[in-house]
Coordinates of C-alpha atoms in Angstrom, one line a residue:
M1 CA -131.0 -33.7 80.1
L2 CA -132.7 -36.9 79.7
K3 CA -135.1 -36.7 83.0
H4 CA -136.1 -33.4 82.1
V5 CA -137.2 -34.4 78.5
L6 CA -139.1 -38.0 80.4
E7 CA -141.3 -35.4 82.7
V8 CA -142.0 -33.0 79.7
I9 CA -143.3 -35.9 77.5
E10 CA -145.1 -37.4 80.0
L11 CA -147.2 -34.1 80.2
L12 CA -147.1 -33.6 76.9
D13 CA -148.8 -37.0 75.9
R14 CA -152.1 -36.3 76.7
P15 CA -155.4 -34.7 75.5
Q16 CA -155.4 -32.0 78.4
A17 CA -151.7 -30.5 77.4
N18 CA -151.4 -27.1 77.0
G19 CA -149.5 -24.1 77.6
R20 CA -150.4 -23.3 81.1
L21 CA -149.3 -27.2 82.2
L22 CA -145.7 -26.9 80.7
A23 CA -145.4 -22.9 82.5
D24 CA -146.0 -24.6 85.1
H25 CA -143.6 -27.6 85.1
L26 CA -141.2 -24.6 84.8
C27 CA -142.0 -22.9 87.6
S28 CA -141.7 -25.8 89.5
V29 CA -138.2 -26.7 88.3
L30 CA -137.1 -22.8 88.7
D31 CA -138.3 -23.0 92.5
T32 CA -137.0 -26.7 93.0
A33 CA -133.7 -25.7 92.2
R34 CA -133.5 -22.8 94.3
A35 CA -134.5 -24.7 97.5
Q36 CA -132.1 -26.5 97.0
A37 CA -129.3 -24.1 96.3
A38 CA -130.7 -22.8 99.8
G39 CA -127.8 -21.2 102.0
T40 CA -125.9 -21.0 98.4
A41 CA -124.6 -16.6 98.6
D42 CA -125.4 -14.7 95.3
L43 CA -128.2 -17.3 94.4
P44 CA -129.7 -15.2 91.2
D45 CA -133.2 -13.5 91.2
P46 CA -135.9 -15.9 89.8
A47 CA -138.1 -12.5 88.9
R48 CA -135.6 -12.1 86.2
V49 CA -136.4 -14.9 84.5
G50 CA -140.0 -14.7 82.0
I51 CA -142.0 -17.9 81.8
S52 CA -145.2 -16.8 79.3
V53 CA -147.6 -18.4 77.9
E54 CA -149.9 -17.1 74.8
R55 CA -152.6 -18.6 73.3
V56 CA -153.4 -18.0 69.7
E57 CA -156.4 -19.2 67.5
G58 CA -155.7 -20.0 63.7
A59 CA -157.9 -21.4 61.2
G60 CA -157.4 -24.9 62.2
G61 CA -157.9 -24.6 65.9
G62 CA -155.4 -22.5 69.1
T63 CA -152.9 -23.3 70.4
D64 CA -150.8 -22.2 73.4
F65 CA -146.7 -20.7 72.6
V66 CA -144.6 -21.0 76.1
K67 CA -141.3 -18.3 76.1
V68 CA -139.3 -18.3 78.1
T69 CA -136.3 -16.0 79.2
V70 CA -133.4 -17.4 81.2
P71 CA -131.0 -14.0 81.7
G72 CA -127.8 -14.1 81.2
R73 CA -124.7 -12.9 83.6
A74 CA -124.2 -10.1 80.7
G75 CA -126.5 -10.7 78.8
R76 CA -129.2 -7.6 78.0
Q77 CA -131.4 -7.6 80.5
A78 CA -128.7 -6.7 83.5
G79 CA -127.5 -4.1 80.4
G80 CA -124.3 -6.5 78.7
S81 CA -123.2 -7.0 75.2
A82 CA -123.3 -10.4 75.2
P83 CA -125.0 -12.4 72.8
T84 CA -129.0 -13.7 73.1
L85 CA -129.3 -17.1 71.1
G86 CA -133.0 -18.8 70.5
I87 CA -133.7 -21.7 71.0
L88 CA -137.3 -23.4 69.3
G89 CA -138.6 -25.9 68.9
R90 CA -140.5 -25.7 66.1
L91 CA -143.8 -28.3 65.0
G92 CA -147.0 -28.7 63.9
G93 CA -149.2 -30.5 67.3
V94 CA -147.9 -32.9 69.8
G95 CA -151.0 -34.7 69.6
A96 CA -153.3 -35.2 66.2
R97 CA -156.3 -36.0 68.3
P98 CA -159.0 -37.2 67.6
E99 CA -157.3 -38.8 64.7
R100 CA -154.2 -40.6 66.1
V101 CA -153.9 -41.2 70.2
G102 CA -150.8 -40.6 71.6
L103 CA -147.8 -38.1 71.2
V104 CA -146.3 -37.6 67.6
S105 CA -143.5 -37.7 65.9
D106 CA -143.6 -34.0 65.3
A107 CA -143.1 -33.5 68.9
D108 CA -139.9 -33.7 68.9
G109 CA -138.7 -30.4 68.9
A110 CA -141.3 -29.1 71.2
V111 CA -139.8 -31.5 73.9
A112 CA -136.0 -30.8 73.3
A113 CA -137.0 -26.7 73.9
L114 CA -138.7 -27.4 76.9
A115 CA -136.8 -29.8 78.2
A116 CA -133.6 -27.0 77.5
A117 CA -135.4 -24.7 79.2
A118 CA -136.2 -26.6 82.4
K119 CA -132.5 -27.6 82.6
L120 CA -131.2 -24.2 81.7
L121 CA -133.5 -22.7 84.5
D122 CA -132.7 -25.7 87.1
M123 CA -128.9 -24.5 86.6
Y124 CA -130.0 -20.9 86.8
G125 CA -132.2 -21.5 90.3
R126 CA -128.7 -23.4 91.4
G127 CA -126.3 -20.5 90.5
D128 CA -125.1 -21.2 86.8
V129 CA -125.6 -18.6 84.8
L130 CA -124.4 -18.2 81.6
E131 CA -122.8 -15.0 79.8
G132 CA -126.1 -14.3 77.5
D133 CA -129.2 -14.8 77.8
V134 CA -131.4 -17.1 76.3
V135 CA -135.2 -17.0 74.6
L136 CA -136.9 -20.3 74.2
S137 CA -140.2 -20.1 72.8
T138 CA -142.0 -23.7 71.1
H139 CA -146.4 -24.6 71.7
V140 CA -148.4 -27.0 72.7
C141 CA -151.0 -28.1 70.4
P142 CA -152.8 -31.8 71.5
D143 CA -154.9 -31.8 68.7
A144 CA -153.7 -30.3 65.3
P145 CA -154.8 -31.5 61.9
T146 CA -152.6 -33.6 59.6
R147 CA -152.7 -33.0 56.2
P148 CA -150.5 -35.0 53.1
H149 CA -147.3 -34.8 51.8
D150 CA -144.2 -37.1 49.9
P151 CA -143.5 -39.3 51.2
V152 CA -144.6 -39.4 54.7
P153 CA -147.9 -38.1 55.9
F154 CA -146.8 -34.3 58.1
M155 CA -148.8 -32.9 60.8
D156 CA -150.4 -29.4 60.0
S157 CA -150.5 -26.6 62.3
P158 CA -153.2 -24.8 63.9
V159 CA -152.3 -22.0 63.3
S160 CA -149.6 -20.3 60.0
V161 CA -146.3 -20.4 60.2
L162 CA -146.8 -17.0 60.3
D163 CA -148.3 -16.9 63.5
C164 CA -145.9 -19.3 64.7
N165 CA -142.9 -17.3 63.3
R166 CA -144.5 -13.6 65.0
A167 CA -145.2 -15.7 68.2
E168 CA -141.6 -17.3 68.1
I169 CA -139.1 -14.6 67.0
D170 CA -138.1 -12.3 69.4
P171 CA -136.2 -9.3 68.2
T172 CA -133.5 -9.4 70.7
M173 CA -132.6 -12.9 69.6
D174 CA -128.9 -12.9 68.0
A175 CA -128.9 -16.2 66.8
V176 CA -131.7 -18.8 66.5
V177 CA -131.8 -22.8 67.0
S178 CA -134.7 -24.0 65.0
I179 CA -135.2 -27.4 66.2
D180 CA -137.4 -30.2 64.8
T181 CA -138.9 -33.6 63.4
T182 CA -136.9 -33.9 59.9
K183 CA -138.1 -37.8 59.7
G184 CA -140.5 -37.6 56.6
N185 CA -137.8 -37.3 53.5
R186 CA -135.2 -39.6 52.4
L187 CA -132.2 -37.7 51.6
L188 CA -131.0 -38.2 55.7
N189 CA -131.2 -41.6 56.4
H190 CA -129.7 -41.5 60.1
R191 CA -131.0 -41.9 63.9
G192 CA -130.3 -38.7 65.5
V193 CA -130.2 -35.2 65.1
A194 CA -128.5 -33.3 62.3
L195 CA -127.8 -30.0 61.7
S196 CA -128.3 -27.4 58.6
P197 CA -126.1 -25.0 57.3
T198 CA -126.1 -21.6 58.6
V199 CA -129.4 -19.5 57.0
R200 CA -129.0 -15.2 57.4
Q201 CA -131.5 -13.3 55.1
G202 CA -131.8 -15.0 52.2
W203 CA -128.0 -16.7 52.0
I204 CA -127.3 -20.3 52.6
L205 CA -123.9 -20.5 53.8
R206 CA -121.1 -22.5 54.8
V207 CA -121.5 -25.1 57.8
S208 CA -121.0 -23.6 60.9
D209 CA -117.5 -25.1 62.3
D210 CA -117.4 -23.9 65.6
L211 CA -121.7 -25.6 65.6
L212 CA -120.1 -28.9 64.0
G213 CA -117.6 -29.9 67.4
I214 CA -120.4 -28.8 69.8
L215 CA -122.2 -31.3 67.6
E216 CA -119.7 -33.9 67.6
T217 CA -118.6 -33.6 71.3
V218 CA -122.4 -34.0 71.8
T219 CA -123.5 -36.7 70.4
G220 CA -120.1 -38.1 70.4
E221 CA -119.7 -39.4 66.9
A222 CA -119.3 -37.7 63.0
A223 CA -121.6 -34.9 62.3
H224 CA -124.6 -35.4 59.9
V225 CA -125.5 -32.8 58.0
L226 CA -129.0 -31.5 56.7
P227 CA -129.1 -30.6 52.9
I228 CA -131.2 -27.8 52.7
T229 CA -132.2 -26.1 49.4
T230 CA -133.4 -22.8 48.7
Q231 CA -136.7 -24.0 48.6
D232 CA -136.8 -24.8 52.0
I233 CA -135.5 -21.0 52.7
T234 CA -138.3 -19.2 51.6
P235 CA -141.8 -19.4 53.0
Y236 CA -144.8 -21.3 53.7
G237 CA -148.2 -21.5 51.5
N238 CA -146.0 -20.0 48.0
G239 CA -146.7 -22.9 46.2
V240 CA -143.2 -24.8 46.0
H241 CA -142.3 -28.0 48.2
H242 CA -140.3 -27.7 51.5
I243 CA -138.8 -30.4 53.2
N244 CA -140.7 -29.3 56.8
S245 CA -141.3 -26.1 58.7
I246 CA -137.4 -26.1 60.3
M247 CA -136.7 -23.7 58.2
Q248 CA -139.0 -20.8 58.2
P249 CA -137.3 -18.8 61.7
C250 CA -134.8 -17.6 58.6
V251 CA -137.8 -15.7 57.1
A252 CA -138.4 -13.4 59.9
T253 CA -135.6 -12.7 61.3
D254 CA -132.1 -10.8 60.2
A255 CA -130.0 -13.1 62.2
P256 CA -128.5 -15.8 61.7
V257 CA -130.2 -19.4 61.8
V258 CA -129.6 -23.4 61.8
G259 CA -131.6 -26.0 62.1
L260 CA -131.0 -28.7 63.6
A261 CA -133.2 -32.0 62.6
V262 CA -134.8 -35.1 64.5
T263 CA -133.6 -37.4 62.5
A264 CA -134.1 -41.0 61.7
G265 CA -132.9 -44.1 59.5
S266 CA -136.6 -44.2 57.3
A267 CA -138.8 -42.1 56.3
V268 CA -141.2 -41.6 58.9
A269 CA -144.5 -39.6 59.4
G270 CA -144.9 -36.8 61.7
C271 CA -148.1 -37.6 62.3
A272 CA -147.1 -41.4 63.5
T273 CA -147.2 -42.5 67.7
G274 CA -144.5 -44.7 69.2
A275 CA -141.8 -42.7 67.0
S276 CA -140.5 -40.6 69.1
H277 CA -136.9 -41.4 70.6
E278 CA -136.0 -40.2 74.3
G279 CA -132.1 -39.9 73.9
D280 CA -132.1 -38.6 70.2
I281 CA -134.3 -35.4 71.8
A282 CA -132.0 -35.4 74.7
A283 CA -129.1 -34.9 72.3
A284 CA -130.9 -31.8 70.7
G285 CA -131.6 -30.0 74.1
R286 CA -127.7 -31.2 74.9
F287 CA -126.4 -29.1 71.8
A288 CA -129.4 -26.1 72.3
L289 CA -127.4 -25.6 75.9
E290 CA -124.0 -26.5 75.0
T291 CA -124.3 -23.4 72.2
A292 CA -125.9 -21.9 74.2
K293 CA -123.2 -21.6 76.9
E294 CA -120.3 -21.1 73.7
F295 CA -122.6 -18.8 71.7
G296 CA -123.3 -16.9 75.0
R297 CA -119.5 -16.4 75.7
G298 CA -118.8 -15.8 72.2
T299 CA -116.3 -19.0 71.3
A300 CA -119.3 -20.5 68.5
H301 CA -119.9 -18.7 65.5
F302 CA -123.0 -19.3 63.2
H303 CA -120.9 -17.9 60.7
D304 CA -118.1 -15.5 59.1
A305 CA -119.7 -12.3 59.4
A306 CA -117.4 -11.2 57.1
E307 CA -117.2 -13.3 54.3
F308 CA -121.2 -12.7 54.7
D309 CA -120.6 -8.9 54.1
R310 CA -118.4 -9.9 50.9
L311 CA -120.8 -12.2 49.4
V312 CA -123.8 -9.8 49.8
E313 CA -120.9 -6.8 48.6
L314 CA -120.4 -9.1 45.3
Y315 CA -124.0 -10.1 44.9
G316 CA -126.3 -7.8 46.5
P317 CA -128.7 -8.7 49.3
M318 CA -130.7 -12.3 49.0
T319 CA -133.8 -10.6 51.1
R320 CA -136.3 -11.1 48.5
L321 CA -136.1 -15.0 49.2
Q322 CA -137.7 -13.8 52.7
A323 CA -141.0 -11.9 51.4
T324 CA -144.5 -14.0 50.8
G325 CA -144.9 -12.3 47.9
D326 CA -143.8 -11.3 44.3
A327 CA -140.8 -8.8 45.4
R328 CA -138.4 -9.0 42.1
G329 CA -138.9 -5.1 42.0

Protein backbone atom coordinates (compact mmCIF):
# COMPACT_ATOMS: atom_id res chain seq x y z
CA MET A 1 0.00 0.00 0.00
CA LEU A 2 2.82 2.42 0.82
CA LYS A 3 4.16 2.12 -2.72
CA HIS A 4 0.79 3.19 -4.11
CA VAL A 5 0.56 6.05 -1.61
CA LEU A 6 3.92 7.40 -2.73
CA GLU A 7 2.99 7.13 -6.42
CA VAL A 8 -0.33 8.91 -5.89
CA ILE A 9 1.30 11.70 -3.88
CA GLU A 10 3.83 12.21 -6.67
CA LEU A 11 0.97 12.70 -9.15
CA LEU A 12 -1.11 14.96 -6.91
CA ASP A 13 1.69 17.21 -5.68
CA ARG A 14 1.85 19.42 -8.79
CA PRO A 15 -0.12 22.34 -10.24
CA GLN A 16 -1.15 20.17 -13.20
CA ALA A 17 -2.85 17.51 -11.04
CA ASN A 18 -6.18 16.46 -12.52
CA GLY A 19 -8.53 13.52 -12.65
CA ARG A 20 -7.37 12.27 -16.05
CA LEU A 21 -3.79 12.01 -14.80
CA LEU A 22 -4.91 9.83 -11.91
CA ALA A 23 -7.26 7.75 -14.05
CA ASP A 24 -4.46 7.03 -16.52
CA HIS A 25 -2.23 5.98 -13.63
CA LEU A 26 -4.87 3.58 -12.32
CA CYS A 27 -5.32 2.10 -15.80
CA SER A 28 -1.57 1.55 -16.04
CA VAL A 29 -1.54 -0.20 -12.65
CA LEU A 30 -4.16 -2.65 -13.93
CA ASP A 31 -2.37 -3.18 -17.24
CA THR A 32 0.98 -3.79 -15.54
CA ALA A 33 -0.52 -6.30 -13.14
CA ARG A 34 -2.14 -8.22 -15.98
CA ALA A 35 1.07 -8.23 -17.98
CA GLN A 36 3.03 -9.58 -15.03
CA ALA A 37 0.41 -12.29 -14.47
CA ALA A 38 0.33 -13.31 -18.15
CA GLY A 39 -0.07 -17.03 -18.62
CA THR A 40 -2.11 -17.45 -15.45
CA ALA A 41 -5.34 -19.32 -16.09
CA ASP A 42 -8.71 -17.63 -15.61
CA LEU A 43 -7.58 -14.07 -15.08
CA PRO A 44 -10.58 -11.75 -14.56
CA ASP A 45 -11.84 -9.63 -17.45
CA PRO A 46 -10.34 -6.10 -17.23
CA ALA A 47 -13.27 -4.75 -19.25
CA ARG A 48 -15.47 -5.19 -16.16
CA VAL A 49 -13.43 -2.58 -14.27
CA GLY A 50 -14.84 0.93 -14.40
CA ILE A 51 -12.59 4.01 -14.21
CA SER A 52 -14.24 7.34 -14.97
CA VAL A 53 -13.57 11.08 -14.60
CA GLU A 54 -16.30 13.69 -14.27
CA ARG A 55 -15.62 17.43 -14.28
CA VAL A 56 -17.91 19.40 -11.97
CA GLU A 57 -17.96 23.19 -11.85
CA GLY A 58 -19.02 25.17 -8.78
CA ALA A 59 -19.06 28.66 -7.34
CA GLY A 60 -15.39 28.39 -6.32
CA GLY A 61 -14.07 26.80 -9.51
CA GLY A 62 -14.05 23.22 -10.74
CA THR A 63 -12.76 19.80 -9.78
CA ASP A 64 -12.40 16.33 -11.30
CA PHE A 65 -14.24 13.44 -9.68
CA VAL A 66 -12.53 10.09 -10.16
CA LYS A 67 -14.61 6.94 -9.68
CA VAL A 68 -13.32 3.37 -9.78
CA THR A 69 -15.44 0.22 -9.71
CA VAL A 70 -13.62 -3.03 -8.97
CA PRO A 71 -15.89 -6.04 -9.58
CA GLY A 72 -16.17 -8.85 -7.08
CA ARG A 73 -16.39 -12.57 -7.66
CA ALA A 74 -19.96 -12.69 -6.31
CA GLY A 75 -20.89 -9.01 -6.51
CA ARG A 76 -23.78 -7.36 -8.31
CA GLN A 77 -21.81 -7.01 -11.54
CA ALA A 78 -21.45 -10.78 -11.64
CA GLY A 79 -25.11 -11.32 -10.80
CA GLY A 80 -24.29 -12.29 -7.23
CA SER A 81 -25.53 -11.14 -3.85
CA ALA A 82 -22.31 -10.12 -2.11
CA PRO A 83 -22.60 -6.56 -0.73
CA THR A 84 -20.91 -3.54 -2.29
CA LEU A 85 -18.59 -1.32 -0.26
CA GLY A 86 -18.12 2.37 -1.02
CA ILE A 87 -14.75 3.97 -0.20
CA LEU A 88 -14.72 7.76 -0.43
CA GLY A 89 -11.81 10.15 -0.14
CA ARG A 90 -13.31 13.36 1.28
CA LEU A 91 -11.57 16.72 0.99
CA GLY A 92 -11.83 20.28 -0.20
CA GLY A 93 -8.81 20.07 -2.48
CA VAL A 94 -5.38 18.50 -2.84
CA GLY A 95 -3.80 21.95 -3.19
CA ALA A 96 -4.53 25.58 -2.27
CA ARG A 97 -2.66 27.37 -5.03
CA PRO A 98 -1.74 30.19 -5.29
CA GLU A 99 -2.12 30.78 -1.54
CA ARG A 100 -0.09 27.69 -0.65
CA VAL A 101 2.41 25.75 -2.78
CA GLY A 102 2.42 21.97 -2.43
CA LEU A 103 0.21 19.11 -1.32
CA VAL A 104 -2.01 20.17 1.58
CA SER A 105 -2.91 18.14 4.64
CA ASP A 106 -6.50 17.99 3.40
CA ALA A 107 -5.36 15.74 0.54
CA ASP A 108 -4.83 12.70 2.78
CA GLY A 109 -8.32 11.29 2.21
CA ALA A 110 -7.96 11.48 -1.56
CA VAL A 111 -4.51 9.89 -1.44
CA ALA A 112 -5.76 7.03 0.73
CA ALA A 113 -8.77 6.31 -1.51
CA LEU A 114 -6.74 6.47 -4.73
CA ALA A 115 -3.98 4.30 -3.26
CA ALA A 116 -6.59 1.76 -2.13
CA ALA A 117 -8.04 1.81 -5.66
CA ALA A 118 -4.58 1.20 -7.13
CA LYS A 119 -3.95 -1.71 -4.77
CA LEU A 120 -7.33 -3.28 -5.55
CA LEU A 121 -6.68 -2.93 -9.30
CA ASP A 122 -3.23 -4.47 -8.88
CA MET A 123 -4.80 -7.40 -7.03
CA TYR A 124 -7.61 -7.75 -9.57
CA GLY A 125 -5.18 -7.77 -12.49
CA ARG A 126 -3.22 -10.61 -10.90
CA GLY A 127 -6.33 -12.67 -10.14
CA ASP A 128 -6.92 -11.77 -6.48
CA VAL A 129 -10.62 -10.92 -6.72
CA LEU A 130 -12.72 -10.01 -3.68
CA GLU A 131 -16.21 -11.40 -3.13
CA GLY A 132 -18.13 -8.13 -3.37
CA ASP A 133 -17.84 -5.13 -5.67
CA VAL A 134 -15.94 -2.09 -4.39
CA VAL A 135 -16.70 1.45 -5.58
CA LEU A 136 -14.09 4.12 -4.78
CA SER A 137 -14.44 7.83 -5.42
CA THR A 138 -12.73 11.12 -4.66
CA HIS A 139 -11.94 14.38 -6.41
CA VAL A 140 -8.80 16.18 -7.55
CA CYS A 141 -8.43 19.98 -7.35
CA PRO A 142 -4.92 21.52 -7.07
CA ASP A 143 -6.17 25.08 -6.52
CA ALA A 144 -9.05 24.93 -4.04
CA PRO A 145 -9.87 27.93 -1.81
CA THR A 146 -9.38 28.09 1.97
CA ARG A 147 -11.67 29.43 4.67
CA PRO A 148 -11.43 30.43 8.34
CA HIS A 149 -12.29 27.81 10.96
CA ASP A 150 -11.70 27.36 14.69
CA PRO A 151 -9.11 26.29 15.88
CA VAL A 152 -7.21 26.28 12.54
CA PRO A 153 -8.07 27.24 8.95
CA PHE A 154 -9.86 24.70 6.76
CA MET A 155 -9.64 23.94 3.10
CA ASP A 156 -12.78 24.93 1.27
CA SER A 157 -14.06 23.21 -1.86
CA PRO A 158 -14.65 24.65 -5.32
CA VAL A 159 -17.95 22.76 -5.37
CA SER A 160 -20.60 22.23 -2.70
CA VAL A 161 -20.81 19.22 -0.41
CA LEU A 162 -24.11 18.46 -2.14
CA ASP A 163 -22.22 18.25 -5.46
CA CYS A 164 -19.64 15.98 -3.83
CA ASN A 165 -22.31 13.66 -2.51
CA ARG A 166 -24.05 13.54 -5.89
CA ALA A 167 -20.81 12.65 -7.65
CA GLU A 168 -19.41 10.22 -5.09
CA ILE A 169 -22.34 8.36 -3.55
CA ASP A 170 -23.43 5.39 -5.64
CA PRO A 171 -26.86 3.81 -5.05
CA THR A 172 -25.25 0.35 -5.15
CA MET A 173 -23.22 1.04 -1.99
CA ASP A 174 -24.41 -1.11 0.90
CA ALA A 175 -22.00 0.61 3.31
CA VAL A 176 -19.57 3.51 3.10
CA VAL A 177 -16.11 4.23 4.50
CA SER A 178 -15.47 7.98 4.37
CA ILE A 179 -11.74 8.83 4.68
CA ASP A 180 -10.87 12.40 5.60
CA THR A 181 -8.05 14.36 7.17
CA THR A 182 -9.29 15.28 10.66
CA LYS A 183 -6.41 17.16 12.22
CA GLY A 184 -7.90 20.62 12.79
CA ASN A 185 -9.43 19.93 16.21
CA ARG A 186 -8.60 19.37 19.87
CA LEU A 187 -10.91 16.38 20.30
CA LEU A 188 -8.51 13.61 19.27
CA ASN A 189 -4.85 14.35 19.86
CA HIS A 190 -3.27 11.25 18.37
CA ARG A 191 -1.22 10.84 15.24
CA GLY A 192 -2.52 8.00 13.11
CA VAL A 193 -6.05 6.97 12.17
CA ALA A 194 -9.30 6.80 14.10
CA LEU A 195 -12.73 5.29 13.47
CA SER A 196 -16.07 7.02 14.03
CA PRO A 197 -19.25 5.44 15.32
CA THR A 198 -21.49 4.11 12.56
CA VAL A 199 -24.17 6.51 11.34
CA ARG A 200 -27.30 5.42 9.51
CA GLN A 201 -30.33 7.47 8.53
CA GLY A 202 -29.74 10.09 11.23
CA TRP A 203 -28.87 7.65 14.00
CA ILE A 204 -25.42 7.70 15.62
CA LEU A 205 -24.95 4.02 16.47
CA ARG A 206 -22.35 2.24 18.54
CA VAL A 207 -18.89 1.70 17.10
CA SER A 208 -18.67 -1.53 15.11
CA ASP A 209 -16.67 -4.21 16.93
CA ASP A 210 -15.82 -5.82 13.60
CA LEU A 211 -14.34 -2.61 12.22
CA LEU A 212 -12.48 -1.90 15.46
CA GLY A 213 -10.89 -5.33 15.09
CA ILE A 214 -9.81 -4.57 11.53
CA LEU A 215 -8.38 -1.21 12.60
CA GLU A 216 -6.37 -2.76 15.42
CA THR A 217 -5.03 -5.44 13.08
CA VAL A 218 -3.99 -2.85 10.51
CA THR A 219 -2.32 -0.42 12.94
CA GLY A 220 -1.01 -2.93 15.47
CA GLU A 221 -2.22 -0.78 18.34
CA ALA A 222 -5.37 -0.12 20.35
CA ALA A 223 -8.04 1.50 18.22
CA HIS A 224 -8.78 5.20 18.55
CA VAL A 225 -12.36 6.42 18.16
CA LEU A 226 -13.31 9.78 16.66
CA PRO A 227 -16.00 11.51 18.73
CA ILE A 228 -18.83 12.90 16.61
CA THR A 229 -21.95 14.85 17.50
CA THR A 230 -25.42 15.28 16.07
CA GLN A 231 -24.22 18.50 14.42
CA ASP A 232 -21.56 16.57 12.51
CA ILE A 233 -24.10 14.31 10.81
CA THR A 234 -26.37 17.12 9.63
CA PRO A 235 -25.92 18.68 6.17
CA TYR A 236 -23.41 21.46 5.64
CA GLY A 237 -24.85 24.93 5.24
CA ASN A 238 -27.31 24.78 8.15
CA GLY A 239 -25.38 27.22 10.33
CA VAL A 240 -24.14 24.75 12.96
CA HIS A 241 -20.57 23.64 13.70
CA HIS A 242 -19.20 20.51 11.99
CA ILE A 243 -15.92 18.83 12.90
CA ASN A 244 -15.36 18.64 9.11
CA SER A 245 -16.99 16.93 6.13
CA ILE A 246 -16.03 13.38 7.12
CA MET A 247 -19.62 12.38 7.97
CA GLN A 248 -21.34 14.25 5.13
CA PRO A 249 -21.92 11.09 3.03
CA CYS A 250 -24.41 9.98 5.69
CA VAL A 251 -26.87 12.70 4.63
CA ALA A 252 -27.01 11.33 1.08
CA THR A 253 -27.47 7.59 1.58
CA ASP A 254 -29.61 5.18 3.59
CA ALA A 255 -26.61 2.86 3.96
CA PRO A 256 -24.50 2.80 7.14
CA VAL A 257 -21.50 5.15 7.05
CA VAL A 258 -18.30 5.24 9.09
CA GLY A 259 -15.67 7.92 9.08
CA LEU A 260 -12.00 6.98 9.01
CA ALA A 261 -10.05 10.00 10.20
CA VAL A 262 -6.37 10.63 9.50
CA THR A 263 -5.39 12.42 12.71
CA ALA A 264 -2.52 14.31 14.34
CA GLY A 265 -1.22 14.92 17.84
CA SER A 266 -1.82 18.67 17.51
CA ALA A 267 -4.25 20.90 15.67
CA VAL A 268 -3.02 21.10 12.06
CA ALA A 269 -4.64 23.31 9.43
CA GLY A 270 -6.18 21.54 6.47
CA CYS A 271 -4.39 24.00 4.18
CA ALA A 272 -0.98 23.29 5.77
CA THR A 273 1.68 21.81 3.50
CA GLY A 274 4.35 19.35 4.59
CA ALA A 275 1.85 17.84 7.04
CA SER A 276 0.98 14.55 5.31
CA HIS A 277 2.44 11.39 6.85
CA GLU A 278 2.69 8.63 4.27
CA GLY A 279 2.60 5.81 6.81
CA ASP A 280 -0.66 7.06 8.33
CA ILE A 281 -2.23 7.41 4.89
CA ALA A 282 -1.13 3.88 4.04
CA ALA A 283 -2.76 2.62 7.25
CA ALA A 284 -6.02 4.29 6.18
CA GLY A 285 -5.75 2.64 2.76
CA ARG A 286 -5.06 -0.75 4.32
CA PHE A 287 -8.06 -0.39 6.60
CA ALA A 288 -10.27 0.35 3.59
CA LEU A 289 -8.86 -2.64 1.72
CA GLU A 290 -9.23 -5.08 4.62
CA THR A 291 -12.74 -3.83 5.29
CA ALA A 292 -13.63 -4.44 1.64
CA LYS A 293 -12.36 -8.02 1.93
CA GLU A 294 -14.33 -8.82 5.06
CA PHE A 295 -17.49 -6.86 4.23
CA GLY A 296 -17.79 -8.51 0.83
CA ARG A 297 -17.68 -11.99 2.31
CA GLY A 298 -20.06 -11.11 5.11
CA THR A 299 -17.67 -11.32 8.07
CA ALA A 300 -17.55 -7.61 8.94
CA HIS A 301 -20.68 -5.66 9.81
CA PHE A 302 -21.00 -1.90 10.13
CA HIS A 303 -23.89 -2.16 12.58
CA ASP A 304 -26.40 -4.49 14.18
CA ALA A 305 -29.31 -4.32 11.74
CA ALA A 306 -31.80 -5.82 14.20
CA GLU A 307 -30.83 -3.31 16.88
CA PHE A 308 -31.19 -0.46 14.37
CA ASP A 309 -34.67 -1.66 13.46
CA ARG A 310 -35.54 -1.83 17.18
CA LEU A 311 -34.40 1.77 17.69
CA VAL A 312 -36.59 2.96 14.82
CA GLU A 313 -39.51 0.94 16.18
CA LEU A 314 -39.12 2.44 19.67
CA TYR A 315 -38.30 6.04 18.84
CA GLY A 316 -39.19 6.60 15.21
CA PRO A 317 -37.03 7.56 12.23
CA MET A 318 -34.31 10.21 12.48
CA THR A 319 -34.11 10.87 8.75
CA ARG A 320 -35.04 14.51 9.36
CA LEU A 321 -31.39 15.00 10.35
CA GLN A 322 -30.46 14.18 6.75
CA ALA A 323 -32.61 17.01 5.40
CA THR A 324 -31.12 20.33 4.33
CA GLY A 325 -34.13 22.44 5.36
CA ASP A 326 -36.73 22.55 8.10
CA ALA A 327 -37.97 18.96 8.31
CA ARG A 328 -39.87 19.16 11.60
CA GLY A 329 -43.15 18.36 9.86
